[in-house]
């Protein structure tokens, strides 16, 4: 076990010299830097608090987690503090960069198996540690697996991690939609029963495929499509034909992780014993195999950024719209993406299932077959005839209907500008001692509590505020990351810069500064128009947004059943709107009506399920259930989707019927056996 360094990293921007940019996430820019007093190269992640799409809890959690961890495979933070409008997190510098960047620079088709085994084993060790301490990482992906110059592997980015020991609000956050869609487990998407550590095992399986192919399955599709494919298709896996170069044990490992039922996935601890890891090698091997000959990280990052900029221009010239520009954000593997349902739906509608042009298409480095293989669909299965087959991947029409189905499960992106939080994050190794030396023997809940107490004390005494004002005045303006021009596509959360009051979480609301409205472009312009026309947003509607967590907001739709008239969804944000809203045109009402129709269908299904459940548990006979359900099924379905659901329900009914029969048979058998058993002593008595 690596021991926490005795060095004290200063919590003062003046003690660091920023060099080149080496990474960029949705909310942060990462720099190589020098810690002047210690003469040590470090990485500084500068989160722009004004533009950051995390909320207070999210950022605090990330920093807190990063400082308290103590494991060689988990990237910890030396310290963190606010500097002007940014939060600086000082970390060890991982000169190799992320696996994603390494693949993009030198291994576009993915790594060799021993490299993958080594990377995955180290990542899994990190997960074993995190899970043992009650943490779900929730964003396991190649972009978050970092390598240092010696080939040491560390799992990074706790921006969306969650603590399993949480209660109340934090507990509810595990019922929210967190992560990056391609890597996201089906149960996280479903939001039905929450999720646990096993969500990381799914992401780990997807990461295994990502390292094997150079890209994650479904990575060419827009987020909503990814949701649908993950929920509806068979889990992705390694293909016998295309992935011949990989061993049976690798295929098995991936298959073990990518089981839709989380209960059937192995724990991280069990997975670590998988025979696939027998081929894992040393850090030296890794450094030699994948880092040798690579230009320095800053240079690679600059080249990749320039290539992406070129691609954006090409795409823009080819397609001339913002939709494809937004795709690029997604392809880059950035975690933030827009959950504005209407926006996503309109984008999904523009994309045909099997011919989405991507960066790879433009480069000619991948072919379509790759993607089909990822999802277990053969090339033959892609013929137009097959599109009508209900077993095939969903057609555009079906997919579009399903977008409505998912509406209840999705939340939009929350944004909480955090200017007012300056000073809340100053944490160094001294503070660490004040809270908890490390996780051993301390529950994560205790740690959280201590942290909260300390933070509020600091705020109350104004201690950090005073220190920071001194520091911020000395900070050159240019080191605060500018709003990233590459993040201007539609994947920027549409409410990112809204000056509207955020509903929820008490005191935190008062921290919302007024930020000028952003000049939206592309799909976001609709929202702006909506604002201009004074149409109520989801957030204007009293009680619509009841909670904001991390990058997501939980709406009342997530937590409470809806009455029929409350089910009208805003065609813009997915939030409820009143049917009497002024300025409604027929066109704007239509999507809402479609939603109501769809939701009625879903409610009908739900009622049928409930009736089944009640009847089964109360031990009623199947006939009465069947009779009642059949009554419900008499309602003639009108759309293809409804017809499909109707026939599925009938099938389910039949299955339930036969199960009940079987149960009765077994009961009868049981009774006979019992009778025979009872008669045994009397026989003995006679003898
Ligand atoms: N300690 C480090 N050393 C070197 N490079 C780093 C370090 N930390 C992060 N990076 C690079 O910066 C990139 C962005 O960092 P990070 O993922 O933490 O930002 P983020 O805003 O949380 O990103 P995301 O939106 O993908 O979650 C990483 O993908 C990685 O390439």
XYZ file of C-alpha atoms and ligand atoms in Angstrom, residues 22-30 43 45 47 54 62 75 91-95 97-98 101 139 141 143-144 146 156-157 159 180 297 333-336 551, ligand 1:
69
model
C -2.677 18.505 -20.733
C -6.334 17.671 -20.513
C -9.807 19.022 -20.714
C -13.039 17.731 -19.288
C -16.453 19.217 -19.388
C -15.963 21.218 -16.259
C -12.232 21.435 -15.923
C -8.941 22.130 -17.606
C -5.911 20.180 -16.442
C -1.092 18.306 -12.329
C -7.205 20.521 -12.388
C -12.610 23.728 -12.281
C -21.264 20.146 -11.007
C -14.934 14.734 -5.654
C -5.489 9.086 -8.096
C -2.668 16.043 -7.988
C 0.270 13.853 -8.929
C 1.165 14.401 -12.583
C 0.340 11.353 -14.718
C 2.710 11.943 -17.623
C -2.158 10.745 -19.778
C -5.372 8.761 -20.028
C -5.681 9.751 -25.154
C -17.569 6.924 -14.300
C -13.917 4.517 -18.624
C -10.632 8.447 -20.241
C -10.404 8.121 -16.480
C -4.393 7.471 -16.138
C -9.224 9.173 -11.661
C -12.210 11.484 -11.685
C -16.822 13.961 -10.169
C -21.399 8.668 -19.299
C 1.450 14.646 -22.963
C -16.007 10.864 -24.372
C -16.950 13.886 -22.369
C -19.227 13.046 -19.503
C -21.642 15.897 -19.772
C -24.858 16.885 -13.088
N -3.316 14.023 -12.808
C -3.354 14.124 -14.132
N -2.223 14.038 -14.841
C -2.262 14.128 -16.191
N -3.374 14.299 -16.902
C -4.537 14.386 -16.254
C -4.585 14.308 -14.831
N -5.867 14.433 -14.458
C -6.590 14.567 -15.581
N -5.793 14.550 -16.668
C -6.234 14.665 -18.067
O -7.263 15.635 -18.146
C -8.455 15.066 -18.699
C -9.670 15.713 -18.072
O -9.645 15.542 -16.668
P -10.906 15.080 -15.855
O -11.455 13.834 -16.481
O -10.553 14.965 -14.439
O -11.895 16.296 -16.078
P -13.460 16.267 -15.977
O -13.999 17.628 -16.245
O -13.843 15.628 -14.692
O -13.745 15.297 -17.198
P -15.025 14.477 -17.567
O -15.971 15.476 -18.045
O -14.584 13.553 -18.687
O -15.467 13.717 -16.362
C -8.327 13.564 -18.431
O -9.043 12.811 -19.368
C -6.826 13.357 -18.554
O -6.462 13.153 -19.900
